[in-house]
């Protein structure tokens, strides 16, 4: 699967849905790694003009689901069953954050993915670990 | 503080920001309990036409921050330092979810809040526990 | 199933194993609720003479697994797949803590249990949420 | 600080306390990395003869606290405020597990540490992320 095929395969996860509403843009996608970017518009912020924690969690959840989809066997689907975030820094309105999501565990029943969300200068802003259940289609 | 005063005090957390973008509406707010509603528009969904996990986490994060704000001493502010969600059920597009957020711990340095997100018929869809750091203003 | 039958059914989870090593004692057990006690011996403490966070997490994990076992269909077994703890207070050596574990979700694939660990005077010391996977025996 | 000085400085966290009760042995310790080993005795197991999840969490919690202690300013102390574990594989009685704990964030108010627990052959068994509060002594 080429990267453009992988990104195409993720379109049903985003088109007209929350990831589009937030403005999440996949940068790279393969079964081993998903990266994405998000511009910190005021409409995604909390008070103080910094990216809302909820937007960060939605950003990571989208990437973890995407990574799982790229590893699913035929006729299977996935749902997030749990997600844990540590917030480590703030992203100011006008800046852009980059997420990198890699697999911790890829089993037949569950997959666990971890996402690092960083500022463009590389500062770690959040660490997200999530479990995806693999379900028959 | 009356409930309408409490809800007014939360406006700077929402106006023109992510909670408005998502459509989060506070129903009740006091230092002991915050409740809110969210209509499941397609623009908040993931594939399959169900509310995106990220929207659920943003919904709860907004309530936990709100509850903390209503308990802060003068000249203090708060930030979420960690959040954990268990996803238990799906909310279909067109439905509405209700969140209820109550304090687990209200200390001088940290507060811990727990949010139950339910369908309108009362089915538990997600359980979120988050820690807020209390910071000098 | 009577309570004494339930507690008997939990013996294979404890006898000669970590729960015995720590001194975990089941007080009540049914498919809807498990409670247990643990005496804070110095051998279970961390520096400062307070119960080690690891002992608290082991205490809760034992209860969540027990609750799941009491809800398993025939020929099924369970394993913890994730656990999250918020620590809220300390338990001094010589005291005794009480845990109460109740179900958040009991599905065919996963169960989620939540445990409150309290001092004997009722102060909440820790809140633990864990997911158990239900596996064919 | 040499490694032997670092390991000495950790003795008050273990001597006669839960880490000794479990048999946790520090292998390496510096402000940037703590590693430790634990032999899977039957007394640390759950049913099925595999290491109890609670022992895994206690093992990691001990390392995260140790890493924090090695980074504390003078006259400060630390306590774990939250811990999240994903369990990925089992460790059989008679085997030995190795933990490696590294910092995710070292701030003035909080530190976040992540521990990977592996079998001796290198298989990842658990991933633990914990937050330590830094307190005036």
Short mmCIF file of C-alpha atoms in Angstrom, two decimals:
data_model
loop_
_atom_site.label_atom_id
_atom_site.label_comp_id
_atom_site.label_asym_id
_atom_site.label_seq_id
_atom_site.Cartn_x
_atom_site.Cartn_y
_atom_site.Cartn_z
CA UNK A 1 0.00 0.00 0.00
CA UNK A 2 1.53 3.33 -1.04
CA UNK A 3 1.18 6.35 1.21
CA UNK A 4 -1.34 7.99 -1.11
CA UNK A 5 -3.39 4.76 -1.09
CA UNK A 6 -3.18 4.74 2.71
CA UNK A 7 -4.32 8.34 2.98
CA UNK A 8 -7.20 7.60 0.55
CA UNK A 9 -8.21 4.66 2.68
CA UNK A 10 -8.55 7.03 5.64
CA UNK A 11 -10.92 9.41 3.84
CA UNK A 12 -14.09 7.71 5.16
CA UNK A 13 -12.80 8.45 8.68
CA UNK A 14 -12.63 12.18 8.06
CA UNK A 15 -14.76 13.48 5.16
CA UNK A 16 -17.53 15.71 6.47
CA UNK A 17 -16.85 14.37 9.98
CA UNK A 18 -15.18 15.71 13.14
CA UNK A 19 -11.64 15.52 11.74
CA UNK A 20 -12.70 17.80 8.88
CA UNK A 21 -14.58 20.07 11.27
CA UNK A 22 -11.39 20.50 13.31
CA UNK A 23 -9.14 20.71 10.25
CA UNK A 24 -7.01 17.61 10.85
CA UNK A 25 -4.72 16.96 7.90
CA UNK A 26 -2.93 13.62 7.49
CA UNK A 27 0.71 14.11 6.54
CA UNK A 28 1.87 10.50 6.37
CA UNK A 29 0.08 7.21 6.83
CA UNK A 30 1.30 3.64 6.80
CA UNK A 31 0.52 0.60 8.96
CA UNK A 32 3.56 1.53 11.09
CA UNK A 33 3.09 5.25 11.55
CA UNK A 34 0.52 7.98 11.09
CA UNK A 35 1.32 11.67 11.28
CA UNK A 36 -1.00 14.63 10.99
CA UNK A 37 -1.14 18.38 11.48
CA UNK A 38 -3.67 20.73 13.01
CA UNK A 39 -3.72 24.53 12.79
CA UNK A 40 -4.69 26.18 16.08
CA UNK A 41 -7.62 28.34 15.01
CA UNK A 42 -9.39 30.36 17.75
CA UNK A 43 -12.45 28.15 17.16
CA UNK A 44 -10.42 25.21 18.53
CA UNK A 45 -9.16 27.02 21.62
CA UNK A 46 -10.04 27.27 25.26
CA UNK A 47 -9.78 30.47 27.32
CA UNK A 48 -6.33 32.00 27.22
CA UNK A 49 -6.09 31.47 23.49
CA UNK A 50 -4.53 28.02 23.60
CA UNK A 51 -5.58 24.81 21.90
CA UNK A 52 -8.39 23.12 23.87
CA UNK A 53 -7.42 19.81 25.46
CA UNK A 54 -10.43 18.28 23.77
CA UNK A 55 -9.08 19.20 20.35
CA UNK A 56 -5.77 17.56 21.24
CA UNK A 57 -7.55 14.37 22.33
CA UNK A 58 -9.71 14.34 19.18
CA UNK A 59 -6.60 14.86 17.05
CA UNK A 60 -4.85 11.88 18.65
CA UNK A 61 -7.96 9.68 18.66
CA UNK A 62 -8.30 10.25 14.93
CA UNK A 63 -4.71 9.16 14.35
CA UNK A 64 -4.95 6.05 16.56
CA UNK A 65 -8.11 4.94 14.79
CA UNK A 66 -6.42 5.60 11.43
CA UNK A 67 -3.39 3.53 12.37
CA UNK A 68 -5.66 0.68 13.44
CA UNK A 69 -7.68 0.84 10.22
CA UNK A 70 -4.46 0.46 8.23
CA UNK A 71 -3.73 -2.75 10.16
CA UNK A 72 -7.20 -4.33 10.16
CA UNK A 73 -7.79 -7.65 8.47
CA UNK A 74 -10.48 -7.69 5.75
CA UNK A 75 -14.02 -7.34 7.05
CA UNK A 76 -12.99 -6.03 10.43
CA UNK A 77 -13.66 -2.66 11.99
CA UNK A 78 -12.47 -0.87 15.10
CA UNK A 79 -13.64 1.31 17.95
CA UNK A 80 -11.66 3.15 20.62
CA UNK A 81 -12.32 1.58 24.02
CA UNK A 82 -10.14 3.79 26.16
CA UNK A 83 -7.83 6.76 25.85
CA UNK A 84 -5.44 8.43 28.29
CA UNK A 85 -3.79 11.79 27.78
CA UNK A 86 -1.07 13.63 29.68
CA UNK A 87 -1.03 17.33 28.86
CA UNK A 88 2.47 18.81 29.01
CA UNK A 89 2.37 22.16 27.28
CA UNK A 90 0.17 24.68 25.52
CA UNK A 91 -0.20 25.52 21.81
CA UNK A 92 -1.04 29.16 21.11
CA UNK A 93 -3.67 30.25 18.60
CA UNK A 94 -2.04 30.78 15.24
CA UNK A 95 0.48 28.00 15.69
CA UNK A 96 0.32 24.49 14.25
CA UNK A 97 0.70 21.19 16.06
CA UNK A 98 2.06 17.97 14.63
CA UNK A 99 1.05 14.51 15.82
CA UNK A 100 2.96 11.30 15.38
CA UNK A 101 1.19 8.05 16.20
CA UNK A 102 2.94 4.68 16.43
CA UNK A 103 1.80 1.22 17.51
CA UNK A 104 2.57 -0.09 20.98
CA UNK A 105 0.77 -3.40 20.39
CA UNK A 106 -1.02 -4.88 17.36
CA UNK A 107 -2.96 -7.96 18.42
CA UNK A 108 -5.94 -9.78 16.99
CA UNK A 109 -8.35 -8.48 19.66
CA UNK A 110 -6.87 -5.13 20.60
CA UNK A 111 -4.34 -2.64 19.32
CA UNK A 112 -2.67 0.02 21.44
CA UNK A 113 -1.35 3.21 19.84
CA UNK A 114 0.59 6.09 21.28
CA UNK A 115 0.54 9.62 19.91
CA UNK A 116 2.99 12.42 20.61
CA UNK A 117 1.63 15.87 19.91
CA UNK A 118 4.34 18.48 19.42
CA UNK A 119 4.66 22.14 18.55
CA UNK A 120 6.28 22.90 15.22
CA UNK A 121 9.52 23.55 17.09
CA UNK A 122 9.35 20.02 18.50
CA UNK A 123 8.22 20.68 22.09
CA UNK A 124 6.14 17.78 23.44
CA UNK A 125 2.65 19.09 24.27
CA UNK A 126 0.72 15.90 24.95
CA UNK A 127 1.17 12.15 25.12
CA UNK A 128 -1.87 10.02 24.33
CA UNK A 129 -2.20 6.25 24.70
CA UNK A 130 -5.34 4.55 23.43
CA UNK A 131 -6.73 1.04 23.02
CA UNK A 132 -8.67 0.04 19.91
CA UNK A 133 -10.90 -3.01 19.90
CA UNK A 134 -10.84 -5.06 16.69
CA UNK A 135 -14.34 -6.19 15.77
CA UNK A 136 -15.75 -8.42 13.06
CA UNK A 137 -17.12 -6.23 10.26
CA UNK B 1 -23.68 32.07 43.39
CA UNK B 2 -26.93 31.40 41.55
CA UNK B 3 -27.00 28.96 38.65
CA UNK B 4 -27.38 31.75 36.11
CA UNK B 5 -24.38 33.54 37.66
CA UNK B 6 -22.42 30.28 37.48
CA UNK B 7 -23.29 29.75 33.83
CA UNK B 8 -22.32 33.38 33.09
CA UNK B 9 -19.01 32.83 34.79
CA UNK B 10 -18.34 29.95 32.38
CA UNK B 11 -18.91 32.06 29.24
CA UNK B 12 -15.20 32.95 28.81
CA UNK B 13 -14.52 29.19 28.60
CA UNK B 14 -16.83 28.71 25.64
CA UNK B 15 -17.62 31.88 23.65
CA UNK B 16 -16.14 31.63 20.17
CA UNK B 17 -14.03 28.71 21.36
CA UNK B 18 -14.09 24.92 20.88
CA UNK B 19 -17.16 24.36 23.09
CA UNK B 20 -19.14 26.74 20.84
CA UNK B 21 -17.69 25.12 17.72
CA UNK B 22 -18.94 21.74 18.94
CA UNK B 23 -22.23 23.12 20.26
CA UNK B 24 -21.79 22.32 23.95
CA UNK B 25 -24.63 23.81 26.00
CA UNK B 26 -24.41 24.05 29.79
CA UNK B 27 -27.63 22.91 31.47
CA UNK B 28 -26.71 23.34 35.12
CA UNK B 29 -23.62 24.65 36.85
CA UNK B 30 -22.66 24.91 40.48
CA UNK B 31 -19.46 24.25 42.41
CA UNK B 32 -20.80 20.73 43.11
CA UNK B 33 -22.08 19.66 39.72
CA UNK B 34 -21.97 20.68 36.08
CA UNK B 35 -24.23 19.23 33.42
CA UNK B 36 -24.30 19.92 29.70
CA UNK B 37 -25.80 18.67 26.45
CA UNK B 38 -24.43 18.09 22.98
CA UNK B 39 -26.40 17.39 19.81
CA UNK B 40 -24.77 14.73 17.63
CA UNK B 41 -24.46 16.56 14.31
CA UNK B 42 -22.77 14.67 11.45
CA UNK B 43 -19.93 17.22 11.66
CA UNK B 44 -19.09 15.78 15.11
CA UNK B 45 -19.14 12.13 14.03
CA UNK B 46 -16.69 9.47 13.01
CA UNK B 47 -17.33 6.85 10.31
CA UNK B 48 -20.48 4.86 10.92
CA UNK B 49 -22.42 7.98 11.83
CA UNK B 50 -21.70 7.94 15.55
CA UNK B 51 -20.32 10.66 17.79
CA UNK B 52 -16.50 10.82 17.50
CA UNK B 53 -14.65 9.81 20.64
CA UNK B 54 -12.78 13.08 20.44
CA UNK B 55 -16.01 15.04 20.69
CA UNK B 56 -16.94 13.05 23.79
CA UNK B 57 -13.57 13.79 25.38
CA UNK B 58 -13.81 17.49 24.49
CA UNK B 59 -17.33 17.60 25.95
CA UNK B 60 -16.15 16.12 29.25
CA UNK B 61 -12.97 18.19 29.39
CA UNK B 62 -15.05 21.33 29.05
CA UNK B 63 -17.25 20.28 31.96
CA UNK B 64 -14.33 19.31 34.23
CA UNK B 65 -12.62 22.63 33.57
CA UNK B 66 -15.92 24.42 34.24
CA UNK B 67 -16.40 22.63 37.55
CA UNK B 68 -12.89 23.55 38.58
CA UNK B 69 -13.35 27.21 37.62
CA UNK B 70 -16.42 27.36 39.88
CA UNK B 71 -14.27 26.16 42.79
CA UNK B 72 -11.14 28.26 42.21
CA UNK B 73 -10.01 30.77 44.78
CA UNK B 74 -9.68 34.37 43.60
CA UNK B 75 -6.75 34.98 41.24
CA UNK B 76 -6.24 31.34 40.44
CA UNK B 77 -6.61 29.55 37.12
CA UNK B 78 -6.60 25.93 36.02
CA UNK B 79 -5.35 23.63 33.32
CA UNK B 80 -6.14 19.97 32.64
CA UNK B 81 -3.05 17.85 33.29
CA UNK B 82 -4.45 14.42 32.47
CA UNK B 83 -7.66 12.83 31.29
CA UNK B 84 -8.77 9.21 30.98
CA UNK B 85 -11.83 8.00 29.13
CA UNK B 86 -13.53 4.63 28.91
CA UNK B 87 -15.87 4.41 25.92
CA UNK B 88 -18.86 2.18 26.58
CA UNK B 89 -21.43 2.86 23.89
CA UNK B 90 -22.16 4.81 20.73
CA UNK B 91 -24.35 7.89 20.14
CA UNK B 92 -25.98 8.00 16.72
CA UNK B 93 -26.11 11.13 14.58
CA UNK B 94 -29.31 13.01 15.32
CA UNK B 95 -29.37 12.03 18.98
CA UNK B 96 -28.30 14.16 21.92
CA UNK B 97 -25.95 13.27 24.74
CA UNK B 98 -26.03 14.55 28.28
CA UNK B 99 -22.99 14.90 30.51
CA UNK B 100 -22.91 15.10 34.27
CA UNK B 101 -19.66 16.09 35.96
CA UNK B 102 -19.04 15.84 39.69
CA UNK B 103 -15.98 16.34 41.86
CA UNK B 104 -13.93 13.38 43.09
CA UNK B 105 -11.40 15.56 44.91
CA UNK B 106 -11.10 19.32 45.42
CA UNK B 107 -7.68 20.15 46.84
CA UNK B 108 -5.54 23.26 46.84
CA UNK B 109 -3.12 21.92 44.22
CA UNK B 110 -5.26 19.59 42.15
CA UNK B 111 -8.91 18.81 41.57
CA UNK B 112 -10.20 15.56 40.09
CA UNK B 113 -13.55 15.47 38.29
CA UNK B 114 -15.51 12.61 36.82
CA UNK B 115 -17.98 12.93 33.96
CA UNK B 116 -20.63 10.46 32.91
CA UNK B 117 -21.83 10.89 29.34
CA UNK B 118 -25.22 9.32 28.70
CA UNK B 119 -27.72 8.99 25.90
CA UNK B 120 -31.02 10.77 26.42
CA UNK B 121 -32.50 7.44 27.50
CA UNK B 122 -29.87 7.20 30.22
CA UNK B 123 -27.47 4.62 28.75
CA UNK B 124 -23.89 5.24 29.92
CA UNK B 125 -21.74 5.97 26.86
CA UNK B 126 -18.47 7.13 28.39
CA UNK B 127 -16.82 7.67 31.75
CA UNK B 128 -14.14 10.35 31.95
CA UNK B 129 -11.83 11.12 34.88
CA UNK B 130 -9.56 14.14 34.69
CA UNK B 131 -7.10 16.02 36.88
CA UNK B 132 -7.00 19.81 36.92
CA UNK B 133 -3.98 21.65 38.24
CA UNK B 134 -4.75 24.79 40.26
CA UNK B 135 -2.33 27.57 39.38
CA UNK B 136 -1.74 31.08 40.69
CA UNK B 137 -3.47 33.54 38.34
CA UNK C 1 -24.80 -17.75 44.44
CA UNK C 2 -24.50 -16.96 48.14
CA UNK C 3 -21.80 -14.63 49.37
CA UNK C 4 -19.82 -17.48 50.91
CA UNK C 5 -20.01 -19.35 47.60
CA UNK C 6 -18.85 -16.21 45.82
CA UNK C 7 -15.90 -15.75 48.17
CA UNK C 8 -15.01 -19.46 47.72
CA UNK C 9 -15.07 -19.01 43.97
CA UNK C 10 -12.48 -16.24 44.34
CA UNK C 11 -10.01 -18.43 46.27
CA UNK C 12 -8.07 -19.49 43.13
CA UNK C 13 -7.38 -15.81 42.50
CA UNK C 14 -5.67 -15.33 45.86
CA UNK C 15 -4.39 -18.50 47.52
CA UNK C 16 -0.60 -18.44 47.70
CA UNK C 17 -0.62 -15.59 45.19
CA UNK C 18 -0.01 -11.82 45.33
CA UNK C 19 -3.30 -11.03 47.12
CA UNK C 20 -2.26 -13.37 49.94
CA UNK C 21 1.27 -11.94 49.94
CA UNK C 22 -0.19 -8.46 50.44
CA UNK C 23 -2.89 -9.63 52.88
CA UNK C 24 -5.97 -8.71 50.86
CA UNK C 25 -9.12 -9.99 52.58
CA UNK C 26 -12.46 -10.12 50.74
CA UNK C 27 -15.29 -8.77 52.88
CA UNK C 28 -18.20 -9.12 50.48
CA UNK C 29 -18.50 -10.52 46.99
CA UNK C 30 -21.37 -10.73 44.56
CA UNK C 31 -21.69 -10.15 40.82
CA UNK C 32 -22.72 -6.56 41.61
CA UNK C 33 -20.16 -5.54 44.20
CA UNK C 34 -16.89 -6.69 45.72
CA UNK C 35 -15.40 -5.21 48.86
CA UNK C 36 -12.12 -6.02 50.54
CA UNK C 37 -9.76 -4.81 53.26
CA UNK C 38 -6.02 -4.42 53.51
CA UNK C 39 -3.99 -3.70 56.62
CA UNK C 40 -1.18 -1.20 56.03
CA UNK C 41 1.84 -3.16 57.24
CA UNK C 42 5.26 -1.45 56.92
CA UNK C 43 6.16 -4.13 54.34
CA UNK C 44 3.51 -2.62 52.04
CA UNK C 45 4.63 0.98 52.44
CA UNK C 46 6.75 3.47 50.59
CA UNK C 47 9.03 6.03 52.24
CA UNK C 48 7.22 8.20 54.73
CA UNK C 49 5.41 5.22 56.21
CA UNK C 50 2.38 5.35 53.94
CA UNK C 51 0.82 2.64 51.81
CA UNK C 52 2.72 2.27 48.51
CA UNK C 53 0.73 3.28 45.44
CA UNK C 54 1.57 -0.09 43.96
CA UNK C 55 -0.18 -1.86 46.83
CA UNK C 56 -3.26 0.28 46.26
CA UNK C 57 -3.27 -0.58 42.55
CA UNK C 58 -2.77 -4.30 43.27
CA UNK C 59 -5.60 -4.17 45.81
CA UNK C 60 -7.98 -2.65 43.28
CA UNK C 61 -6.84 -4.87 40.42
CA UNK C 62 -7.60 -7.92 42.54
CA UNK C 63 -11.12 -6.65 43.22
CA UNK C 64 -11.85 -5.77 39.59
CA UNK C 65 -10.70 -9.19 38.43
CA UNK C 66 -12.81 -10.79 41.16
CA UNK C 67 -15.92 -8.88 40.13
CA UNK C 68 -15.38 -9.93 36.54
CA UNK C 69 -14.90 -13.60 37.50
CA UNK C 70 -18.26 -13.51 39.29
CA UNK C 71 -19.88 -12.33 36.04
CA UNK C 72 -18.13 -14.60 33.55
CA UNK C 73 -20.09 -17.07 31.50
CA UNK C 74 -19.05 -20.73 31.84
CA UNK C 75 -15.70 -21.56 30.24
CA UNK C 76 -14.59 -17.98 30.01
CA UNK C 77 -11.66 -16.29 31.71
CA UNK C 78 -10.47 -12.71 32.07
CA UNK C 79 -7.39 -10.56 32.04
CA UNK C 80 -6.91 -6.89 32.91
CA UNK C 81 -6.06 -4.92 29.79
CA UNK C 82 -5.76 -1.46 31.30
CA UNK C 83 -5.99 0.26 34.65
CA UNK C 84 -6.01 3.92 35.66
CA UNK C 85 -5.59 5.23 39.19
CA UNK C 86 -5.96 8.67 40.70
CA UNK C 87 -4.26 8.93 44.09
CA UNK C 88 -6.04 11.32 46.43
CA UNK C 89 -4.76 10.68 49.93
CA UNK C 90 -2.33 8.67 52.01
CA UNK C 91 -2.91 5.70 54.34
CA UNK C 92 -0.53 5.54 57.30
CA UNK C 93 1.18 2.36 58.45
CA UNK C 94 -0.96 0.67 61.07
CA UNK C 95 -4.23 1.76 59.51
CA UNK C 96 -6.53 -0.33 57.34
CA UNK C 97 -8.00 0.55 53.96
CA UNK C 98 -11.30 -0.61 52.54
CA UNK C 99 -12.02 -1.05 48.85
CA UNK C 100 -15.38 -1.13 47.15
CA UNK C 101 -15.54 -2.22 43.54
CA UNK C 102 -18.63 -1.88 41.35
CA UNK C 103 -19.29 -2.46 37.66
CA UNK C 104 -19.36 0.43 35.19
CA UNK C 105 -20.02 -1.82 32.20
CA UNK C 106 -20.55 -5.57 31.83
CA UNK C 107 -20.38 -6.54 28.16
CA UNK C 108 -19.61 -9.75 26.34
CA UNK C 109 -16.15 -8.61 25.24
CA UNK C 110 -15.08 -6.25 27.99
CA UNK C 111 -16.11 -5.30 31.50
CA UNK C 112 -15.15 -2.05 33.21
CA UNK C 113 -14.97 -1.84 37.00
CA UNK C 114 -14.35 1.06 39.31
CA UNK C 115 -12.85 0.78 42.79
CA UNK C 116 -12.93 3.35 45.54
CA UNK C 117 -10.25 2.86 48.18
CA UNK C 118 -11.05 4.58 51.46
CA UNK C 119 -9.59 4.95 54.93
CA UNK C 120 -11.58 3.36 57.73
CA UNK C 121 -13.03 6.79 58.48
CA UNK C 122 -14.32 6.98 54.92
CA UNK C 123 -11.83 9.38 53.31
CA UNK C 124 -11.37 8.63 49.60
CA UNK C 125 -7.72 7.70 49.01
CA UNK C 126 -7.76 6.41 45.45
CA UNK C 127 -10.09 5.90 42.53
CA UNK C 128 -9.25 3.08 40.12
CA UNK C 129 -10.94 2.32 36.78
CA UNK C 130 -9.94 -0.83 34.93
CA UNK C 131 -10.97 -2.76 31.82
CA UNK C 132 -11.14 -6.55 31.83
CA UNK C 133 -11.12 -8.51 28.61
CA UNK C 134 -13.45 -11.54 28.53
CA UNK C 135 -11.74 -14.47 26.82
CA UNK C 136 -12.86 -17.95 25.84
CA UNK C 137 -11.59 -20.39 28.48
CA UNK D 1 26.12 11.68 40.88
CA UNK D 2 27.57 8.24 40.06
CA UNK D 3 25.23 5.31 39.47
CA UNK D 4 26.16 3.73 42.79
CA UNK D 5 25.42 7.03 44.55
CA UNK D 6 22.09 7.19 42.71
CA UNK D 7 21.16 3.65 43.73
CA UNK D 8 22.15 4.46 47.34
CA UNK D 9 19.94 7.51 47.27
CA UNK D 10 17.02 5.26 46.35
CA UNK D 11 17.49 2.94 49.34
CA UNK D 12 15.01 4.86 51.58
CA UNK D 13 12.36 4.15 48.92
CA UNK D 14 12.80 0.40 49.16
CA UNK D 15 14.42 -0.87 52.36
CA UNK D 16 11.94 -2.92 54.37
CA UNK D 17 9.16 -1.51 52.19
CA UNK D 18 6.96 -2.82 49.37
CA UNK D 19 9.75 -2.87 46.76
CA UNK D 20 11.76 -5.17 49.04
CA UNK D 21 8.66 -7.27 49.77
CA UNK D 22 8.20 -7.80 46.04
CA UNK D 23 11.91 -8.21 45.32
CA UNK D 24 12.44 -5.22 43.06
CA UNK D 25 16.13 -4.78 42.26
CA UNK D 26 17.45 -1.55 40.72
CA UNK D 27 19.85 -2.25 37.85
CA UNK D 28 20.67 1.29 36.77
CA UNK D 29 19.67 4.68 38.08
CA UNK D 30 20.40 8.18 36.88
CA UNK D 31 18.30 11.32 36.54
CA UNK D 32 17.62 10.31 32.92
CA UNK D 33 16.81 6.61 33.25
CA UNK D 34 15.98 4.02 35.87
CA UNK D 35 15.96 0.30 35.17
CA UNK D 36 15.07 -2.54 37.49
CA UNK D 37 14.37 -6.27 37.52
CA UNK D 38 11.79 -8.44 39.23
CA UNK D 39 11.76 -12.23 39.47
CA UNK D 40 8.30 -13.70 38.97
CA UNK D 41 7.89 -15.75 42.15
CA UNK D 42 4.56 -17.59 42.61
CA UNK D 43 3.88 -15.25 45.55
CA UNK D 44 3.67 -12.38 43.06
CA UNK D 45 1.34 -14.14 40.63
CA UNK D 46 -2.34 -14.23 39.86
CA UNK D 47 -4.25 -17.35 38.81
CA UNK D 48 -2.75 -19.07 35.80
CA UNK D 49 0.75 -18.68 37.19
CA UNK D 50 1.50 -15.32 35.63
CA UNK D 51 2.73 -12.11 37.22
CA UNK D 52 -0.16 -10.22 38.85
CA UNK D 53 -1.00 -6.91 37.17
CA UNK D 54 -0.70 -5.28 40.58
CA UNK D 55 2.93 -6.38 40.85
CA UNK D 56 3.62 -4.89 37.44
CA UNK D 57 2.03 -1.59 38.47
CA UNK D 58 3.94 -1.54 41.78
CA UNK D 59 7.18 -2.29 39.92
CA UNK D 60 6.65 0.65 37.55
CA UNK D 61 5.42 3.00 40.28
CA UNK D 62 8.61 2.34 42.22
CA UNK D 63 10.72 3.22 39.20
CA UNK D 64 8.79 6.39 38.36
CA UNK D 65 9.09 7.61 41.94
CA UNK D 66 12.80 6.76 41.89
CA UNK D 67 13.36 8.70 38.69
CA UNK D 68 11.58 11.69 40.17
CA UNK D 69 13.60 11.54 43.40
CA UNK D 70 16.79 11.69 41.34
CA UNK D 71 15.54 14.92 39.75
CA UNK D 72 14.13 16.67 42.82
CA UNK D 73 15.56 19.96 43.99
CA UNK D 74 16.86 20.06 47.57
CA UNK D 75 14.13 19.92 50.23
CA UNK D 76 11.47 18.68 47.88
CA UNK D 77 9.58 15.40 47.90
CA UNK D 78 7.22 13.64 45.55
CA UNK D 79 4.04 11.62 45.44
CA UNK D 80 2.38 9.77 42.57
CA UNK D 81 -0.89 11.48 41.64
CA UNK D 82 -1.99 9.24 38.81
CA UNK D 83 -0.86 6.14 36.96
CA UNK D 84 -2.12 4.44 33.81
CA UNK D 85 -1.12 0.98 32.64
CA UNK D 86 -1.77 -0.92 29.44
CA UNK D 87 -1.18 -4.66 29.87
CA UNK D 88 0.11 -6.29 26.69
CA UNK D 89 1.46 -9.71 27.63
CA UNK D 90 1.97 -12.16 30.47
CA UNK D 91 5.11 -13.10 32.42
CA UNK D 92 5.21 -16.72 33.60
CA UNK D 93 6.26 -17.74 37.08
CA UNK D 94 9.97 -18.47 37.10
CA UNK D 95 10.78 -15.80 34.54
CA UNK D 96 12.18 -12.35 35.19
CA UNK D 97 10.90 -9.03 33.97
CA UNK D 98 12.93 -5.91 33.25
CA UNK D 99 11.61 -2.38 33.55
CA UNK D 100 12.99 0.72 31.92
CA UNK D 101 11.67 4.08 33.06
CA UNK D 102 12.39 7.36 31.27
CA UNK D 103 11.11 10.91 31.71
CA UNK D 104 8.37 12.30 29.48
CA UNK D 105 8.29 15.67 31.24
CA UNK D 106 10.32 17.14 34.11
CA UNK D 107 8.68 20.33 35.31
CA UNK D 108 8.77 22.27 38.56
CA UNK D 109 5.27 21.18 39.61
CA UNK D 110 4.88 17.78 37.98
CA UNK D 111 7.01 15.13 36.34
CA UNK D 112 5.68 12.46 34.00
CA UNK D 113 7.53 9.16 33.61
CA UNK D 114 6.91 6.23 31.33
CA UNK D 115 7.96 2.66 32.08
CA UNK D 116 8.23 -0.21 29.66
CA UNK D 117 8.11 -3.63 31.31
CA UNK D 118 9.58 -6.39 29.15
CA UNK D 119 10.31 -10.09 29.35
CA UNK D 120 13.97 -11.04 29.35
CA UNK D 121 13.65 -11.80 25.64
CA UNK D 122 12.48 -8.21 25.08
CA UNK D 123 8.74 -8.70 24.57
CA UNK D 124 6.77 -5.66 25.77
CA UNK D 125 4.45 -6.75 28.59
CA UNK D 126 3.18 -3.45 29.94
CA UNK D 127 3.40 0.28 29.34
CA UNK D 128 2.93 2.54 32.36
CA UNK D 129 2.63 6.34 32.36
CA UNK D 130 2.51 8.14 35.69
CA UNK D 131 2.45 11.71 37.01
CA UNK D 132 4.46 12.69 40.06
CA UNK D 133 3.68 15.85 41.98
CA UNK D 134 6.70 17.79 43.25
CA UNK D 135 6.08 19.07 46.76
CA UNK D 136 8.02 21.29 49.15
CA UNK D 137 9.83 19.05 51.66
#
